[in-house]
DNA sequence: CGGTGTGAATCTATTCACAGCA
DNA sequence: TGCTGTGAATAGATTCACACCG
């Protein structure tokens, strides 16, 4: 049961869409309309979940929305809650403190860290806001698996090193730098400049 | 001269790293160390630029940093300034107002939009902050090509439609929804939840 | 030698095409 | 007929392997 990286990405997006629909079942061509991915790709993605029996059990034509949703989440490891933290509570980092984009996902914000103690006092949040030096202690204690890294570029690598040492499993990196981490730690780069470059490259390519 | 999407992404990241170095020249294996991508991939990426002659002219072993940087930017369409705007000045959107991650890139923040007029007055920025209904007027007038879409999920599609109607070329979408746009408009999704899902899927796959 | 550039081979992902089913 | 599921074909990206250059 190995779902490839692009397949995993599409399936994750599918779950979001399934959350948004109140239909009882969907067909692969309806999903094609909704997503822009070919129905064949969608069927292959779903069949990679190796769940034909369970899906069929739901009967009818198309996929039963709830069953499909549940199976994708199970297979992608999204059915158990996962704790994450914000590192760097500047404007970008603190904007995630009251971000609602994690609703309906298994991800729970469990802590925020910043090296500036004043800032910790000014900000107000539902989760504990702690000084950076507590990372090593707090991350294993709370069982935090993921970090949103929102520190300035020149501190990003150092912060990543601290997180890795504390046992983090994955980092979503908002800094425009390439992080070097040991094998087994996953990084996802989410950088405005990169995104804009990507867009530009695609647009200049198509003329 | 068609650079593929992944190649374009890596080249864009390379430019960033080249900005950060003060060496006169780099070899593909040094870049391998720095980036984690194989030297073969890097050489192929660079050779896709079709610039052997120019690079060779710089002489010596390895690539001349400035020449390489210049050529990548040229080929990727990054050597001319491009204007972008923020749509949705909530915590996330407004955090980009003083974001320094666009320094050393060709992207210039040229305006911010929000439907809440009060918010426009409260915020302070170097660029004009305008009510949403001015999008249709301002985007063509200022020649804005890209938008950072930071509105709440339920307004994202409507905002995207407005932007498209105003002639935007590309959208970096921060909302956790799948935008539907006409052929030719490029979308880059940059969503925390997706990034976390991706990480999880990869991590659960590797055990 | 230690480098680049690049065809050939491999690996990965997507699309096609169709069998099988309700 | 319109759907899923899937082997086969195609397209795409990466890696290998080696010619060639200073």
Tab-separated table of C-alpha atoms (C1' of nucleotides) in Angstrom, chain B residues 11 14 26-29 31-32 38-64 67-68 71-72 75, chain C residues 2-8, chain D residues 15-22:
chain	number	residue	atom	x	y	z
B	11	UNK	CA	16.204	26.638	-10.700
B	14	UNK	CA	19.033	27.842	-6.983
B	26	UNK	CA	30.242	26.853	-8.013
B	27	UNK	CA	30.393	23.295	-9.274
B	28	UNK	CA	27.438	21.023	-9.655
B	29	UNK	CA	28.679	18.867	-6.786
B	31	UNK	CA	25.320	22.596	-5.416
B	32	UNK	CA	24.466	18.982	-4.674
B	38	UNK	CA	21.896	15.045	-7.362
B	39	UNK	CA	24.590	16.777	-9.359
B	40	UNK	CA	23.246	15.081	-12.480
B	41	UNK	CA	19.817	16.616	-11.925
B	42	UNK	CA	21.392	19.996	-11.398
B	43	UNK	CA	23.479	19.743	-14.544
B	44	UNK	CA	20.437	18.660	-16.534
B	45	UNK	CA	18.400	21.516	-15.120
B	46	UNK	CA	21.081	23.980	-16.078
B	47	UNK	CA	21.575	22.489	-19.491
B	48	UNK	CA	17.834	22.861	-20.094
B	49	UNK	CA	18.558	26.593	-20.111
B	50	UNK	CA	20.432	26.059	-23.340
B	51	UNK	CA	23.166	28.404	-22.317
B	52	UNK	CA	26.309	26.351	-22.636
B	53	UNK	CA	28.038	28.981	-24.737
B	54	UNK	CA	27.394	31.860	-22.373
B	55	UNK	CA	28.379	29.868	-19.327
B	56	UNK	CA	31.521	28.603	-20.955
B	57	UNK	CA	32.482	32.120	-21.927
B	58	UNK	CA	32.835	32.878	-18.219
B	59	UNK	CA	35.631	30.310	-18.242
B	60	UNK	CA	37.216	28.375	-15.397
B	61	UNK	CA	35.839	25.272	-13.772
B	62	UNK	CA	32.302	25.110	-12.488
B	63	UNK	CA	29.712	27.770	-13.170
B	64	UNK	CA	30.336	31.476	-12.788
B	67	UNK	CA	26.454	34.462	-15.057
B	68	UNK	CA	24.458	31.457	-13.927
B	71	UNK	CA	20.828	33.296	-17.123
B	72	UNK	CA	18.432	31.438	-14.881
B	75	UNK	CA	15.135	32.191	-18.883
C	2	DG	C1'	37.709	16.831	-11.534
C	3	DG	C1'	34.673	19.158	-14.041
C	4	DT	C1'	30.496	19.724	-17.684
C	5	DG	C1'	27.099	18.109	-21.159
C	6	DT	C1'	24.205	14.629	-22.813
C	7	DG	C1'	22.313	10.297	-24.963
C	8	DA	C1'	20.523	6.013	-23.052
D	15	DT	C1'	19.712	8.831	-12.757
D	16	DC	C1'	23.486	6.539	-15.018
D	17	DA	C1'	27.478	6.362	-17.747
D	18	DC	C1'	30.619	8.090	-20.456
D	19	DA	C1'	32.664	11.304	-24.088
D	20	DC	C1'	35.027	15.390	-23.985
D	21	DC	C1'	37.370	19.557	-22.231
D	22	DG	C1'	40.874	22.517	-19.479
